[in-house]
Coordinates of C-alpha atoms in Angstrom, one line a residue:
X17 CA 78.5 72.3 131.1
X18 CA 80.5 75.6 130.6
X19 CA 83.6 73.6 131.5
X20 CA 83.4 71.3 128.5
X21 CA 86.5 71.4 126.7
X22 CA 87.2 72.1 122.8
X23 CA 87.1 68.5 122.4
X24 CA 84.2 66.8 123.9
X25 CA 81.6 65.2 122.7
X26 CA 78.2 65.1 124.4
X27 CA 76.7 62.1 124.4
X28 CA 73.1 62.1 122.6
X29 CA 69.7 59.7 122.3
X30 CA 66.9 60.5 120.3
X31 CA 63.1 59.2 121.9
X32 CA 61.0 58.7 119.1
X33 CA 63.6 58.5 116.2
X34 CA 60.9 56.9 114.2
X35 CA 58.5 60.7 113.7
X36 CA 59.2 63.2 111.5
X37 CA 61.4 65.5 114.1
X38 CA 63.3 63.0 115.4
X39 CA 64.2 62.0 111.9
X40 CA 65.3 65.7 111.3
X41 CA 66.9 66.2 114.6
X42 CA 68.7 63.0 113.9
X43 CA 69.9 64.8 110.1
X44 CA 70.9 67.8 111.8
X45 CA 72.7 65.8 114.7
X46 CA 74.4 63.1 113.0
X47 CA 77.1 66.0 111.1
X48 CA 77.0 68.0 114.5
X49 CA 81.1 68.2 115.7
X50 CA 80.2 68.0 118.9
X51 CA 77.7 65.7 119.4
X52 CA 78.0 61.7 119.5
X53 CA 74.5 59.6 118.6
X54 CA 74.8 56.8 121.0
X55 CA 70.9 55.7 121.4
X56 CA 67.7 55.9 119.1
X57 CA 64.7 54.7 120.8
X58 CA 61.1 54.1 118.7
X59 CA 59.4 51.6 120.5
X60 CA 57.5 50.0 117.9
X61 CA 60.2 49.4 115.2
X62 CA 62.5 48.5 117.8
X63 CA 65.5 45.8 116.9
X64 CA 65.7 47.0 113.6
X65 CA 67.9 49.4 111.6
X66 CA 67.2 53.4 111.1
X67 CA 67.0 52.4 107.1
X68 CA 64.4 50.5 107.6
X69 CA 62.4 53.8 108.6
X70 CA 64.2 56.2 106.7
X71 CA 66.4 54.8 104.0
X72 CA 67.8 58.5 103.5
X73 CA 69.6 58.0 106.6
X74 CA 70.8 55.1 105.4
X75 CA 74.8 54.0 106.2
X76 CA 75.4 56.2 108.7
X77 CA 77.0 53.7 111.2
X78 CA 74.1 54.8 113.6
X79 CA 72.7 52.9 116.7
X80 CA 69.8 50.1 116.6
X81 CA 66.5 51.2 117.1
X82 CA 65.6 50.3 120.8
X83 CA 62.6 50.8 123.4
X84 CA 63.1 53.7 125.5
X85 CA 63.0 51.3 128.6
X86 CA 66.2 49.6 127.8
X87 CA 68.0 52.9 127.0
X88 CA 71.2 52.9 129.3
X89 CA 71.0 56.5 130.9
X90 CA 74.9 56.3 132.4
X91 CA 76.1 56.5 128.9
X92 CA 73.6 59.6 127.9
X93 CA 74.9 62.9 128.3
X94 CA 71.5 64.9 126.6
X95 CA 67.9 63.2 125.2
X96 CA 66.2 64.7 122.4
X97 CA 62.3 63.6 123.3
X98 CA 60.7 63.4 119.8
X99 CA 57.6 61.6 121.3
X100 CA 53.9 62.2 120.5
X101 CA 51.8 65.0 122.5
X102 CA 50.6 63.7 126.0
X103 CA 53.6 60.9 126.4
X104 CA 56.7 63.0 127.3
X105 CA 56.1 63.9 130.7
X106 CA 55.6 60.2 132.4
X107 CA 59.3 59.4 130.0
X108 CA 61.0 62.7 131.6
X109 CA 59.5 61.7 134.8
X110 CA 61.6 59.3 134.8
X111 CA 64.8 60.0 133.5
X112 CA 67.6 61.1 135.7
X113 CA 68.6 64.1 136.8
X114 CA 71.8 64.5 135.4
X115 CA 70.4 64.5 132.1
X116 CA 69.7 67.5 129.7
X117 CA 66.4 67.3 128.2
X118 CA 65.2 69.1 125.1
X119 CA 61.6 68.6 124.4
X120 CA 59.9 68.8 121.3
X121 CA 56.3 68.0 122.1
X122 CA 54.1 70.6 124.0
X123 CA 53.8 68.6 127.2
X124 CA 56.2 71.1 129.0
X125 CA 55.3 74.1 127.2
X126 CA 52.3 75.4 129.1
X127 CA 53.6 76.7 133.3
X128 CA 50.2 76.3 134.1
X129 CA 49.0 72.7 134.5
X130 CA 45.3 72.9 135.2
X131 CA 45.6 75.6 131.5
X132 CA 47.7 72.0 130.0
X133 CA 44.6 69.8 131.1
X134 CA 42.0 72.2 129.3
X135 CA 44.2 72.5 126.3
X136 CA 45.1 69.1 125.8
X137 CA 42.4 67.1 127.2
X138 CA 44.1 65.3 129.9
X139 CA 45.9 66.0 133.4
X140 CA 49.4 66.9 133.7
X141 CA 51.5 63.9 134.4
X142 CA 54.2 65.4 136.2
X143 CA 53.1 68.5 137.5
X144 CA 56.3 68.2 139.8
X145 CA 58.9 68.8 137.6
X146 CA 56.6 71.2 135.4
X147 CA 58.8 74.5 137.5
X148 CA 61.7 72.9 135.9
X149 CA 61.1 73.6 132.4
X150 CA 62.1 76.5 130.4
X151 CA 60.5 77.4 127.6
X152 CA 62.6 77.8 125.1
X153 CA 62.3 80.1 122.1
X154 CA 65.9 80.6 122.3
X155 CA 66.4 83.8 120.9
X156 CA 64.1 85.0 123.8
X157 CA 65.1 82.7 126.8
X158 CA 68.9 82.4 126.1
X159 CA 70.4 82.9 129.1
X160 CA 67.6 80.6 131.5
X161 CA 68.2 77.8 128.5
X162 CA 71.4 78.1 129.3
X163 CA 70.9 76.9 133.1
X164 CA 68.0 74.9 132.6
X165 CA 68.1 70.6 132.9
X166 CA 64.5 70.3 131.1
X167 CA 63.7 72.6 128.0
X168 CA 60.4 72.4 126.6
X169 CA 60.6 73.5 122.6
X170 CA 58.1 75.7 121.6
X171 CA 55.4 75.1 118.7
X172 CA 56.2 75.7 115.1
X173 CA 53.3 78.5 115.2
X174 CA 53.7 79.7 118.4
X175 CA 58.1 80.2 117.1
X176 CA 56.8 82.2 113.7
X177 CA 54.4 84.3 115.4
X178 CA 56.5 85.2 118.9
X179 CA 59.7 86.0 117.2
X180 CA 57.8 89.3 115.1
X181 CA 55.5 90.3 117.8
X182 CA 57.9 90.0 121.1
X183 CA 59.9 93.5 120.0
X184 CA 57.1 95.3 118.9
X185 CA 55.2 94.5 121.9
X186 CA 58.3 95.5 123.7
X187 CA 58.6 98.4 122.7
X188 CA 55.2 99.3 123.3
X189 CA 54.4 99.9 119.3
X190 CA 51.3 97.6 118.6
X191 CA 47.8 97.8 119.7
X192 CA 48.1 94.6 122.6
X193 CA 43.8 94.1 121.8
X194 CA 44.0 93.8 117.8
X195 CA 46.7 90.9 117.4
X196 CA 45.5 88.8 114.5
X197 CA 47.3 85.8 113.4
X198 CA 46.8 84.2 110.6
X199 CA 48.9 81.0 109.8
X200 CA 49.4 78.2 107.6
X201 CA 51.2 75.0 107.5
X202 CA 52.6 72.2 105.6
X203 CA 51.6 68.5 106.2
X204 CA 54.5 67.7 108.3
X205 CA 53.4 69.7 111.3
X206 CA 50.4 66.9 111.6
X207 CA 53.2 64.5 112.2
X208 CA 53.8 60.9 110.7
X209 CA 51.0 59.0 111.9
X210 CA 48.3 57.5 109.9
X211 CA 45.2 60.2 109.7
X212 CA 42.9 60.8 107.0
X213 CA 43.1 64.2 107.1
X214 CA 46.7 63.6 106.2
X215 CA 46.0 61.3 102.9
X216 CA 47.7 63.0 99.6
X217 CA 43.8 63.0 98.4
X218 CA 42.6 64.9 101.9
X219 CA 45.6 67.5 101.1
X220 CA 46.6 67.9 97.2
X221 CA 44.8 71.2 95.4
X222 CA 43.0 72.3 98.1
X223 CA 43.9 74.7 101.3
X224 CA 41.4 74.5 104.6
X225 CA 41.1 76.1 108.1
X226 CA 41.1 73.6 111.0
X227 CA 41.2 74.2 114.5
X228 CA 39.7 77.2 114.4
X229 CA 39.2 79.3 117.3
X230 CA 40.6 76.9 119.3
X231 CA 43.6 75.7 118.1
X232 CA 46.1 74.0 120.9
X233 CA 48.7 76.8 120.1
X234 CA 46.4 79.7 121.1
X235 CA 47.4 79.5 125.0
X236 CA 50.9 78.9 124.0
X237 CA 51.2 82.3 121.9
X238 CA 49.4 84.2 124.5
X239 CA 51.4 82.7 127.4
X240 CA 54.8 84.1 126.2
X241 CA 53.1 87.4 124.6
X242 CA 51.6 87.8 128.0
X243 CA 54.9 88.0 129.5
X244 CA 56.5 90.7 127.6
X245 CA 53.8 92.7 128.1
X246 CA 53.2 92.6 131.6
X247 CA 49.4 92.2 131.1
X248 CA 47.3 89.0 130.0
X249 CA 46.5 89.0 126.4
X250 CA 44.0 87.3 123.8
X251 CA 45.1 86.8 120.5
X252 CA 43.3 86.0 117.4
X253 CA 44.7 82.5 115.8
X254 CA 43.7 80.9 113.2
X255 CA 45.7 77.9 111.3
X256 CA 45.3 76.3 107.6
X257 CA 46.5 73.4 106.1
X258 CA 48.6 73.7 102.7
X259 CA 49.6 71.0 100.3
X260 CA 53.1 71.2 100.9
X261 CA 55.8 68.8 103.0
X262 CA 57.4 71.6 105.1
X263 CA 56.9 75.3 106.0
X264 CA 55.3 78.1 107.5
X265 CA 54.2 81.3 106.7
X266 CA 52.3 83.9 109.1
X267 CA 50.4 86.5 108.7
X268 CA 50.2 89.1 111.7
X269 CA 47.4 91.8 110.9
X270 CA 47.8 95.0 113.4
X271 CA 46.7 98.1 114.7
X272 CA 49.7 100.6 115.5
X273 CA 49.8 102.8 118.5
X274 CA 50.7 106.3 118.0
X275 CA 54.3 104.7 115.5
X276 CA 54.6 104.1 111.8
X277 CA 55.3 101.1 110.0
X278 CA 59.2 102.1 109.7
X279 CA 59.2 101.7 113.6
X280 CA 57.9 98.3 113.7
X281 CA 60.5 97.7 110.9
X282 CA 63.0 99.3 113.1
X283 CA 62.2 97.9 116.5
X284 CA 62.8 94.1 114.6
X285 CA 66.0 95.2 112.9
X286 CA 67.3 96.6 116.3
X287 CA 66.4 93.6 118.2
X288 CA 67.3 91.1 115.6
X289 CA 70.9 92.9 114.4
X290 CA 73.1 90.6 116.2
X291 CA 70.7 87.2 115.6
X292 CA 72.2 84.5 113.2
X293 CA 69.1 83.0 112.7
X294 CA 66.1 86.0 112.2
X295 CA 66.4 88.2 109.7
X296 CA 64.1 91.4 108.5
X297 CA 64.1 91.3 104.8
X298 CA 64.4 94.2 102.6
X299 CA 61.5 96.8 102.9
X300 CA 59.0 95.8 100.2
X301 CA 60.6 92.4 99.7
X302 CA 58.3 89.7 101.3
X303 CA 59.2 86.6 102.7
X304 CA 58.2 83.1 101.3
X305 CA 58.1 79.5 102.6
X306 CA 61.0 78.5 99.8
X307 CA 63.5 80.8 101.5
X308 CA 64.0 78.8 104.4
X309 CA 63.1 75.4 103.4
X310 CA 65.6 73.0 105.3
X311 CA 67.1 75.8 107.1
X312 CA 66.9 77.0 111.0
X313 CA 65.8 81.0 109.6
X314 CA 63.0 82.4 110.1
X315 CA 62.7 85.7 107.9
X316 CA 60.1 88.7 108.5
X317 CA 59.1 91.5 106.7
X318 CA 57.1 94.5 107.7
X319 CA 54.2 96.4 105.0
X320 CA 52.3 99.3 106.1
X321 CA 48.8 98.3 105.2
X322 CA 46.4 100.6 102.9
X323 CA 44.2 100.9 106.3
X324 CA 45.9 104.0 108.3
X325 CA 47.5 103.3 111.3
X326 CA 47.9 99.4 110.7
X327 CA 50.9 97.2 109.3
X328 CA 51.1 93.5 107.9
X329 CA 54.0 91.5 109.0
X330 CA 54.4 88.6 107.5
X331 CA 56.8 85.7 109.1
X332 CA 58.4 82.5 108.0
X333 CA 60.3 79.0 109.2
X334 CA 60.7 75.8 108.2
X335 CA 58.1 73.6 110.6
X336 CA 60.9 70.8 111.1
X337 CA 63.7 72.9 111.4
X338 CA 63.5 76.3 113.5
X339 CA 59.7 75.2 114.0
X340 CA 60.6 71.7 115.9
X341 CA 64.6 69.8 115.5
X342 CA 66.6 72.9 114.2
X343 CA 65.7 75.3 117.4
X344 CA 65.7 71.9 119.6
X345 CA 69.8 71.4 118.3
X346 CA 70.3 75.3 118.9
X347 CA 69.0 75.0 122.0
X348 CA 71.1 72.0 122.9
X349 CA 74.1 74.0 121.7
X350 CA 72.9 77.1 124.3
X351 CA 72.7 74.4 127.2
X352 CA 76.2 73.0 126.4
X353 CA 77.8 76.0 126.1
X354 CA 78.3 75.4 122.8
X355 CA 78.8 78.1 119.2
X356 CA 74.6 78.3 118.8
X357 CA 75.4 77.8 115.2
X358 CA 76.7 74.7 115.5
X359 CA 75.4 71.9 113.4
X360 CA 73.1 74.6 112.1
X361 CA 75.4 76.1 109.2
X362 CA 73.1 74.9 105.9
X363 CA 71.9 77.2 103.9
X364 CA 68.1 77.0 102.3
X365 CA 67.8 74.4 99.8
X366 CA 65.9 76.0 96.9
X367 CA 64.3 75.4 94.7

């Protein structure tokens, strides 16, 4: 679409406008310039009005609610797919081709398909169109999002945890067998449907590991990792639950090799100079969940540990926003050649 003019609008649907991200990408969209809401599709509340699902998007002159089978493609210029895990590839399947798609679930995420199967428990469901997607941390896959019809959003771990560790793998400064990754997460990352480890009872005053040591984000992590450094690697993941709405904060535990903390520090400030939306904070100044809240940052900081030879980094995002609909809406801006700001300008809401 590089020969969009100043003045056009691209044409937008939401799938799944009923979940959490679609909700958000539908906040962050609905003041976009640039971008015109013309469909919202959540199957089971469909005929009735967004309010009815989200009375803070109330009066916003915004389409019906509609099933995704009676959305009218021709008008459609780009579809946001907010669906649930294990339905978006059957949806994209179908769609045609002179669509953009941005993804937000993990059913395009993973190259290999038979890998997909193992992680999530069920075959691929269109393996065919699998070569299509790119996977799009944008910061690290600008110029192929740029050229690519299907982009499959990464996970909101996999976005806090490959944005520190891509440069310092890079540049060859980090031990590629001790990568530990320690995560946690707030309540929205389990999306909006009913579960009881969801329940404000389940989450309030407590914090608990789940999925451990075999988390779906594992492959994910290690699949991009892999790539920058030319050699398969095994990380060390580990999520939590925290009684919060929204957030993310990681803690990456590694062994240098042959640098110093202050080249870790400079490696991310190098590679992240020119970035609008990751930025190294002050050296001793750690980052926290609160900084970024409702924002598209992601902030890291870099501690030599008391251990020689090892350093703490410590990362955060906002799970909705640069974990899930803000990075899905810059990377819609990339694939329409658009300012990757755009829509995007908010700053952290605080407290």
């Amino acid at each position: 679409m590089a020969d969009m003019k100043a003045t056009d609008t691209v044409r937008v649907a939401i799938l799944g406008a009923s979940g959490y991200t679609g909700a958000e990408a539908l906040r962050l969209l609905v003041r976009h310039p640039r971008a015109e809401i013309v469909a919202l599709t959540a199957d089971r509340r469909a005929g009735e009005d967004i309010a009815a699902v989200f009375p803070h998007l109330a009066n916003l002159g915004l389409p019906t609610l509609s099933r995704i089978e009676d959305l009218d493609t021709d008008a459609v210029d780009a579809v946001f797919c907010c669906l649930p895990h294990g339905t978006t590839q059957e949806v994209v399947a179908k769609l045609p081709k002179h669509l953009k798609v941005i993804d937000l679930s993990a059913d395009f995420r993973l190259r290999d398909t038979e890998l997909y199967a193992a992680t999530y428990g069920q075959a691929h469901r269109a393996p065919d169109i699998q070569p299509e997607a790119v996977y799009g941390l944008t910061e690290i896959a600008r110029d192929r999002i740029a050229a690519a019809r299907l982009v499959a959003c990464p996970g909101c771990y996999p976005t806090s945890a490959i944005l520190p560790l891509t440069p310092l793998l890079a540049d060859g400064l980090i031990d590629t067998d001790q990568i530990i990754i320690d995560s946690k997460s707030g309540v929205t990352g389990a999306g909006r449907a009913l579960k009881e480890t969801s329940l404000f009872s389940e989450v309030a005053e407590g914090i608990n590991a789940y999925g451990i040591a075999s988390h779906r984000h594992a492959p994910e992590i290690e699949q991009s990792l892999s790539g920058t450094a030319g050699k398969a690697l095994t990380v060390n993941f580990t999520p939590h639950l925290m009684p919060m709405n929204r957030g993310i904060l990681s803690t990456l535990y590694l062994k240098l090799d042959g640098a110093e903390a202050e080249d870790a520090r400079r490696s991310l400030l190098a590679r992240y100079e020119d970035e609008p939306f990751v930025r190294v904070t002050p050296q001793g100044t750690a980052p926290a969940t609160r900084h970024v809240r409702g924002s598209n940052y992601c902030l890291m900081g870099v501690f030599a540990d008391r251990l020689p030879g090892r350093i703490i980094v410590v990362s955060v995002i906002d799970n909705l926003v640069k974990g899930a609909s803000g990075q899905a809406v810059q990377n819609f801006n990339v694939a329409f050649g658009l300012p990757e700001t755009m829509g995007l300008e908010q700053a952290p809401m605080f407290p």
